[in-house]
PDB file of C-alpha atoms in Angstrom:
ATOM      1  CA  MET A   1      -6.899 216.249  92.928  1.00 53.00           C
ATOM      2  CA  SER A   2      -5.658 219.020  90.636  1.00 53.00           C
ATOM      3  CA  SER A   3      -2.551 219.769  88.626  1.00 51.00           C
ATOM      4  CA  ASP A   4      -1.208 221.733  91.604  1.00 55.00           C
ATOM      5  CA  ASP A   5      -0.882 218.481  93.550  1.00 64.00           C
ATOM      6  CA  VAL A   6       1.045 216.390  90.998  1.00 75.00           C
ATOM      7  CA  GLU A   7       4.075 216.730  88.796  1.00 80.00           C
ATOM      8  CA  LEU A   8       2.978 217.111  85.188  1.00 85.00           C
ATOM      9  CA  PRO A   9       5.192 216.521  82.155  1.00 85.00           C
ATOM     10  CA  GLY A  10       6.493 219.796  80.778  1.00 88.00           C
ATOM     11  CA  TRP A  11       4.707 219.380  77.439  1.00 87.00           C
ATOM     12  CA  VAL A  12       1.398 218.971  79.254  1.00 87.00           C
ATOM     13  CA  ARG A  13       1.899 222.154  81.251  1.00 85.00           C
ATOM     14  CA  GLU A  14       3.088 224.157  78.259  1.00 86.00           C
ATOM     15  CA  LEU A  15       0.910 222.855  75.434  1.00 85.00           C
ATOM     16  CA  LEU A  16      -2.286 221.618  77.067  1.00 84.00           C
ATOM     17  CA  SER A  17      -2.206 223.971  80.078  1.00 85.00           C
ATOM     18  CA  GLU A  18      -2.833 223.034  83.691  1.00 87.00           C
ATOM     19  CA  SER A  19      -6.358 224.453  83.727  1.00 88.00           C
ATOM     20  CA  ARG A  20      -7.371 222.456  80.643  1.00 88.00           C
ATOM     21  CA  PHE A  21      -5.825 219.242  81.960  1.00 92.00           C
ATOM     22  CA  ASP A  22      -7.349 219.536  85.443  1.00 92.00           C
ATOM     23  CA  ARG A  23     -10.700 218.005  84.459  1.00 93.00           C
ATOM     24  CA  TYR A  24      -8.954 214.907  83.127  1.00 94.00           C
ATOM     25  CA  LEU A  25      -6.684 214.675  86.146  1.00 93.00           C
ATOM     26  CA  LYS A  26      -9.570 214.913  88.586  1.00 93.00           C
ATOM     27  CA  ARG A  27     -11.486 212.182  86.763  1.00 94.00           C
ATOM     28  CA  THR A  28      -8.495 209.815  87.046  1.00 93.00           C
ATOM     29  CA  GLY A  29      -7.713 210.553  90.680  1.00 93.00           C
ATOM     30  CA  GLY A  30      -4.428 212.281  89.917  1.00 90.00           C
ATOM     31  CA  GLU A  31      -3.023 209.479  87.751  1.00 92.00           C
ATOM     32  CA  VAL A  32      -1.141 211.457  85.113  1.00 93.00           C
ATOM     33  CA  ASP A  33      -0.649 208.632  82.611  1.00 93.00           C
ATOM     34  CA  GLU A  34      -4.318 207.661  82.863  1.00 94.00           C
ATOM     35  CA  ALA A  35      -5.334 211.309  82.450  1.00 94.00           C
ATOM     36  CA  VAL A  36      -3.266 211.529  79.258  1.00 94.00           C
ATOM     37  CA  ARG A  37      -4.949 208.367  77.967  1.00 95.00           C
ATOM     38  CA  LEU A  38      -8.346 209.883  78.792  1.00 96.00           C
ATOM     39  CA  TYR A  39      -7.353 213.025  76.907  1.00 96.00           C
ATOM     40  CA  ASP A  40      -6.381 210.895  73.911  1.00 96.00           C
ATOM     41  CA  TRP A  41      -9.705 209.069  74.093  1.00 97.00           C
ATOM     42  CA  ASN A  42     -11.584 212.374  74.269  1.00 97.00           C
ATOM     43  CA  VAL A  43      -9.892 213.348  70.989  1.00 97.00           C
ATOM     44  CA  GLN A  44     -10.864 210.025  69.432  1.00 97.00           C
ATOM     45  CA  VAL A  45     -14.508 210.147  70.473  1.00 98.00           C
ATOM     46  CA  SER A  46     -14.768 213.782  69.370  1.00 98.00           C
ATOM     47  CA  ALA A  47     -13.420 212.763  65.970  1.00 98.00           C
ATOM     48  CA  ALA A  48     -15.983 209.954  65.799  1.00 98.00           C
ATOM     49  CA  PHE A  49     -18.813 212.417  66.457  1.00 98.00           C
ATOM     50  CA  TYR A  50     -17.610 214.739  63.701  1.00 97.00           C
ATOM     51  CA  GLY A  51     -19.156 212.730  60.852  1.00 97.00           C
ATOM     52  CA  PRO A  52     -22.703 212.399  62.241  1.00 98.00           C
ATOM     53  CA  LEU A  53     -22.625 216.048  63.372  1.00 98.00           C
ATOM     54  CA  HIS A  54     -21.615 217.008  59.827  1.00 98.00           C
ATOM     55  CA  TRP A  55     -24.640 215.209  58.413  1.00 98.00           C
ATOM     56  CA  LEU A  56     -26.976 216.815  60.936  1.00 98.00           C
ATOM     57  CA  GLU A  57     -25.701 220.364  60.453  1.00 98.00           C
ATOM     58  CA  VAL A  58     -25.594 220.287  56.654  1.00 98.00           C
ATOM     59  CA  SER A  59     -28.969 218.539  56.434  1.00 98.00           C
ATOM     60  CA  LEU A  60     -30.682 221.041  58.728  1.00 98.00           C
ATOM     61  CA  ARG A  61     -29.175 223.974  56.847  1.00 98.00           C
ATOM     62  CA  ASN A  62     -30.207 222.796  53.408  1.00 98.00           C
ATOM     63  CA  ALA A  63     -33.622 221.489  54.404  1.00 98.00           C
ATOM     64  CA  LEU A  64     -34.557 224.846  55.928  1.00 98.00           C
ATOM     65  CA  HIS A  65     -33.047 226.757  53.015  1.00 98.00           C
ATOM     66  CA  HIS A  66     -35.049 224.761  50.458  1.00 98.00           C
ATOM     67  CA  ARG A  67     -38.337 225.267  52.307  1.00 98.00           C
ATOM     68  CA  LEU A  68     -37.731 228.998  52.801  1.00 98.00           C
ATOM     69  CA  ARG A  69     -36.717 229.444  49.188  1.00 98.00           C
ATOM     70  CA  GLU A  70     -39.996 227.826  48.171  1.00 98.00           C
ATOM     71  CA  ARG A  71     -41.988 229.961  50.596  1.00 97.00           C
ATOM     72  CA  PHE A  72     -40.568 233.299  49.475  1.00 97.00           C
ATOM     73  CA  GLY A  73     -39.929 232.412  45.845  1.00 97.00           C
ATOM     74  CA  ARG A  74     -36.290 233.478  45.799  1.00 97.00           C
ATOM     75  CA  ALA A  75     -32.886 232.011  46.676  1.00 97.00           C
ATOM     76  CA  ASP A  76     -32.052 235.029  48.841  1.00 97.00           C
ATOM     77  CA  TRP A  77     -35.237 234.533  50.890  1.00 97.00           C
ATOM     78  CA  TRP A  78     -33.794 236.515  53.824  1.00 97.00           C
ATOM     79  CA  LYS A  79     -34.482 239.698  51.880  1.00 96.00           C
ATOM     80  CA  SER A  80     -38.219 239.004  52.147  1.00 96.00           C
ATOM     81  CA  ALA A  81     -38.532 237.093  55.430  1.00 96.00           C
ATOM     82  CA  GLN A  82     -39.312 238.802  58.734  1.00 95.00           C
ATOM     83  CA  LEU A  83     -36.364 237.861  60.922  1.00 96.00           C
ATOM     84  CA  ALA A  84     -35.231 238.736  64.424  1.00 96.00           C
ATOM     85  CA  ASP A  85     -32.512 241.368  64.729  1.00 96.00           C
ATOM     86  CA  ASN A  86     -29.875 238.815  65.720  1.00 96.00           C
ATOM     87  CA  ALA A  87     -30.663 236.695  62.671  1.00 97.00           C
ATOM     88  CA  LYS A  88     -30.469 239.787  60.439  1.00 97.00           C
ATOM     89  CA  PHE A  89     -27.086 240.626  61.941  1.00 97.00           C
ATOM     90  CA  LYS A  90     -25.735 237.138  61.205  1.00 97.00           C
ATOM     91  CA  ILE A  91     -26.996 237.258  57.634  1.00 97.00           C
ATOM     92  CA  GLY A  92     -25.462 240.690  57.126  1.00 96.00           C
ATOM     93  CA  ARG A  93     -22.125 239.443  58.395  1.00 96.00           C
ATOM     94  CA  ALA A  94     -22.264 236.401  56.125  1.00 95.00           C
ATOM     95  CA  ARG A  95     -23.207 238.519  53.126  1.00 94.00           C
ATOM     96  CA  ARG A  96     -20.361 240.982  53.695  1.00 93.00           C
ATOM     97  CA  LYS A  97     -17.898 238.124  53.895  1.00 93.00           C
ATOM     98  CA  VAL A  98     -18.958 236.327  50.711  1.00 93.00           C
ATOM     99  CA  GLU A  99     -19.687 239.430  48.661  1.00 87.00           C
ATOM    100  CA  ARG A 100     -15.987 240.272  48.647  1.00 86.00           C
ATOM    101  CA  ARG A 101     -15.912 237.731  45.844  1.00 83.00           C
ATOM    102  CA  ALA A 102     -17.234 238.945  42.506  1.00 81.00           C
ATOM    103  CA  ASP A 103     -18.964 235.640  41.736  1.00 86.00           C
ATOM    104  CA  SER A 104     -20.733 235.155  45.083  1.00 87.00           C
ATOM    105  CA  THR A 105     -24.219 233.638  45.123  1.00 92.00           C
ATOM    106  CA  PRO A 106     -27.005 233.162  47.693  1.00 93.00           C
ATOM    107  CA  ASP A 107     -25.733 229.596  48.144  1.00 95.00           C
ATOM    108  CA  ASP A 108     -22.431 231.041  49.380  1.00 95.00           C
ATOM    109  CA  VAL A 109     -24.315 233.007  52.035  1.00 96.00           C
ATOM    110  CA  VAL A 110     -26.204 229.886  53.077  1.00 96.00           C
ATOM    111  CA  ALA A 111     -22.954 227.948  53.492  1.00 95.00           C
ATOM    112  CA  GLU A 112     -21.445 230.761  55.550  1.00 96.00           C
ATOM    113  CA  LEU A 113     -24.267 230.877  58.108  1.00 97.00           C
ATOM    114  CA  THR A 114     -23.600 229.009  61.349  1.00 97.00           C
ATOM    115  CA  PHE A 115     -25.400 226.032  62.832  1.00 98.00           C
ATOM    116  CA  GLY A 116     -26.598 228.392  65.564  1.00 97.00           C
ATOM    117  CA  PHE A 117     -28.300 230.587  62.983  1.00 98.00           C
ATOM    118  CA  TRP A 118     -30.302 227.694  61.549  1.00 98.00           C
ATOM    119  CA  VAL A 119     -31.250 226.436  65.000  1.00 98.00           C
ATOM    120  CA  SER A 120     -32.454 229.943  65.890  1.00 98.00           C
ATOM    121  CA  LEU A 121     -35.007 229.746  63.069  1.00 98.00           C
ATOM    122  CA  LEU A 122     -36.785 227.054  65.120  1.00 98.00           C
ATOM    123  CA  SER A 123     -37.200 229.352  68.129  1.00 98.00           C
ATOM    124  CA  ARG A 124     -40.393 230.983  69.375  1.00 97.00           C
ATOM    125  CA  THR A 125     -39.157 234.300  67.959  1.00 97.00           C
ATOM    126  CA  HIS A 126     -39.627 232.942  64.433  1.00 97.00           C
ATOM    127  CA  ASP A 127     -42.739 230.876  65.086  1.00 97.00           C
ATOM    128  CA  ARG A 128     -45.201 232.854  62.956  1.00 96.00           C
ATOM    129  CA  GLN A 129     -42.809 234.165  60.333  1.00 95.00           C
ATOM    130  CA  ILE A 130     -40.713 231.044  59.676  1.00 97.00           C
ATOM    131  CA  TRP A 131     -41.967 227.882  61.403  1.00 98.00           C
ATOM    132  CA  VAL A 132     -45.688 228.000  60.622  1.00 97.00           C
ATOM    133  CA  PRO A 133     -45.524 228.959  56.935  1.00 96.00           C
ATOM    134  CA  ALA A 134     -42.415 227.039  55.910  1.00 97.00           C
ATOM    135  CA  ALA A 135     -39.863 225.570  58.333  1.00 98.00           C
ATOM    136  CA  HIS A 136     -42.077 222.793  59.696  1.00 98.00           C
ATOM    137  CA  ARG A 137     -42.056 221.250  56.209  1.00 98.00           C
ATOM    138  CA  ALA A 138     -38.320 220.600  56.594  1.00 98.00           C
ATOM    139  CA  PHE A 139     -39.192 217.877  59.142  1.00 98.00           C
ATOM    140  CA  PRO A 140     -41.529 215.464  57.348  1.00 98.00           C
ATOM    141  CA  HIS A 141     -41.020 212.773  59.995  1.00 98.00           C
ATOM    142  CA  TYR A 142     -41.703 214.952  63.044  1.00 98.00           C
ATOM    143  CA  SER A 143     -45.122 215.648  64.495  1.00 95.00           C
ATOM    144  CA  GLY A 144     -44.335 217.127  67.911  1.00 96.00           C
ATOM    145  CA  PRO A 145     -44.311 220.748  69.056  1.00 97.00           C
ATOM    146  CA  ARG A 146     -41.829 223.240  67.671  1.00 98.00           C
ATOM    147  CA  SER A 147     -40.603 224.066  71.192  1.00 98.00           C
ATOM    148  CA  ALA A 148     -39.460 220.497  71.893  1.00 98.00           C
ATOM    149  CA  LEU A 149     -37.660 220.286  68.565  1.00 98.00           C
ATOM    150  CA  HIS A 150     -35.930 223.597  69.203  1.00 98.00           C
ATOM    151  CA  GLN A 151     -34.839 222.499  72.665  1.00 98.00           C
ATOM    152  CA  ASP A 152     -33.397 219.277  71.257  1.00 98.00           C
ATOM    153  CA  PHE A 153     -31.435 221.201  68.641  1.00 98.00           C
ATOM    154  CA  MET A 154     -30.216 223.743  71.212  1.00 98.00           C
ATOM    155  CA  GLY A 155     -28.708 220.926  73.251  1.00 98.00           C
ATOM    156  CA  MET A 156     -27.089 219.550  70.125  1.00 98.00           C
ATOM    157  CA  LEU A 157     -25.742 222.995  69.245  1.00 98.00           C
ATOM    158  CA  ASP A 158     -23.962 223.209  72.599  1.00 98.00           C
ATOM    159  CA  PHE A 159     -22.563 219.701  72.154  1.00 98.00           C
ATOM    160  CA  ARG A 160     -21.469 220.430  68.581  1.00 98.00           C
ATOM    161  CA  ASN A 161     -19.603 223.531  69.728  1.00 98.00           C
ATOM    162  CA  ARG A 162     -17.804 221.561  72.422  1.00 97.00           C
ATOM    163  CA  VAL A 163     -16.657 219.025  69.852  1.00 98.00           C
ATOM    164  CA  MET A 164     -15.589 221.598  67.273  1.00 97.00           C
ATOM    165  CA  HIS A 165     -13.729 223.720  69.846  1.00 96.00           C
ATOM    166  CA  HIS A 166     -11.834 220.725  71.236  1.00 95.00           C
ATOM    167  CA  GLU A 167     -13.476 220.809  74.664  1.00 96.00           C
ATOM    168  CA  PRO A 168     -13.778 217.793  76.998  1.00 96.00           C
ATOM    169  CA  ILE A 169     -16.900 215.729  76.339  1.00 97.00           C
ATOM    170  CA  PHE A 170     -15.947 212.484  78.108  1.00 97.00           C
ATOM    171  CA  TYR A 171     -18.061 213.335  81.159  1.00 96.00           C
ATOM    172  CA  LEU A 172     -21.272 213.820  79.162  1.00 97.00           C
ATOM    173  CA  ASP A 173     -23.923 211.200  78.411  1.00 97.00           C
ATOM    174  CA  LEU A 174     -22.384 210.382  75.038  1.00 97.00           C
ATOM    175  CA  PRO A 175     -24.712 207.476  74.173  1.00 97.00           C
ATOM    176  CA  GLU A 176     -27.636 209.889  74.607  1.00 98.00           C
ATOM    177  CA  TYR A 177     -26.058 212.463  72.283  1.00 98.00           C
ATOM    178  CA  HIS A 178     -25.340 209.681  69.806  1.00 98.00           C
ATOM    179  CA  GLU A 179     -28.994 208.655  69.835  1.00 98.00           C
ATOM    180  CA  ARG A 180     -30.167 212.268  69.638  1.00 98.00           C
ATOM    181  CA  ILE A 181     -28.171 212.993  66.490  1.00 98.00           C
ATOM    182  CA  TYR A 182     -29.936 210.191  64.642  1.00 98.00           C
ATOM    183  CA  ARG A 183     -33.326 211.058  66.101  1.00 98.00           C
ATOM    184  CA  LEU A 184     -33.007 214.628  64.818  1.00 98.00           C
ATOM    185  CA  LEU A 185     -31.534 213.576  61.492  1.00 98.00           C
ATOM    186  CA  GLY A 186     -34.373 211.083  61.135  1.00 98.00           C
ATOM    187  CA  HIS A 187     -36.897 213.907  61.530  1.00 98.00           C
ATOM    188  CA  LEU A 188     -35.336 215.410  58.407  1.00 98.00           C
ATOM    189  CA  SER A 189     -34.727 212.246  56.386  1.00 98.00           C
ATOM    190  CA  HIS A 190     -34.751 208.547  57.231  1.00 98.00           C
ATOM    191  CA  GLU A 191     -32.534 207.884  54.232  1.00 98.00           C
ATOM    192  CA  ALA A 192     -29.907 210.403  55.354  1.00 97.00           C
ATOM    193  CA  ALA A 193     -29.873 208.882  58.835  1.00 98.00           C
ATOM    194  CA  ARG A 194     -29.333 205.389  57.446  1.00 97.00           C
ATOM    195  CA  HIS A 195     -26.563 206.640  55.175  1.00 97.00           C
ATOM    196  CA  ALA A 196     -24.741 208.422  58.025  1.00 97.00           C
ATOM    197  CA  GLU A 197     -24.842 205.256  60.134  1.00 97.00           C
ATOM    198  CA  ARG A 198     -22.800 203.375  57.531  1.00 96.00           C
ATOM    199  CA  THR A 199     -19.574 205.142  58.497  1.00 95.00           C
ATOM    200  CA  ASP A 200     -20.426 205.817  62.154  1.00 97.00           C
ATOM    201  CA  ARG A 201     -17.581 204.850  64.526  1.00 97.00           C
ATOM    202  CA  ILE A 202     -19.062 206.262  67.725  1.00 97.00           C
ATOM    203  CA  SER A 203     -20.271 202.972  69.202  1.00 96.00           C
ATOM    204  CA  ALA A 204     -16.900 201.323  68.649  1.00 96.00           C
ATOM    205  CA  VAL A 205     -15.062 204.170  70.402  1.00 97.00           C
ATOM    206  CA  LEU A 206     -17.548 204.237  73.276  1.00 97.00           C
ATOM    207  CA  ASP A 207     -17.079 200.494  73.731  1.00 95.00           C
ATOM    208  CA  GLU A 208     -13.394 201.095  74.433  1.00 91.00           C
ATOM    209  CA  ARG A 209     -14.402 202.657  77.766  1.00 88.00           C
ATOM    210  CA  GLY A 210     -17.418 200.474  78.357  1.00 78.00           C
ATOM    211  CA  MET A 211     -19.963 203.210  77.632  1.00 69.00           C
TER     212      MET A 211
END
């Protein structure tokens, strides 16, 4: 059942849009009030995922940056590293943005680069130039192949983007994503994973819908 078959409140049609609300309406069998409650819960569970995703993204970024800075002997390591064209483009865009400020530093460029950029450094394209000489050292608690790690992070990148762009996630295997965040964070640092768990509300929100 879609929004064409039921009478939606005006604010839902105008502010959420029929196309956006359809997925919720279909899940609840056309029950508008239940669909609104599901929408509210989707907001709550997305908010709960924000904290652990923050820890994972910032930890990956800084762990890779530290190892690459060591490898190339400079904070702006991208000036020496052999990178794919897409990675060079993203760095150039980040540099142009931060260099508008007179006091910009390489750390400002690092902070400007997206999660997708850092995940791309784990791809096959950067295997010889980045992974082998330096990036693998960012994961002291991981001993598997680079390809599996990259695939895991690619899935997390897609999930992260859904959360940050306010997309529906209620239909996904949220307990699996919850576990994956801590598995990946644990590859970087067991201590960071334990710290992030202290304020984690995901399990409590999932329990509200018996997940």
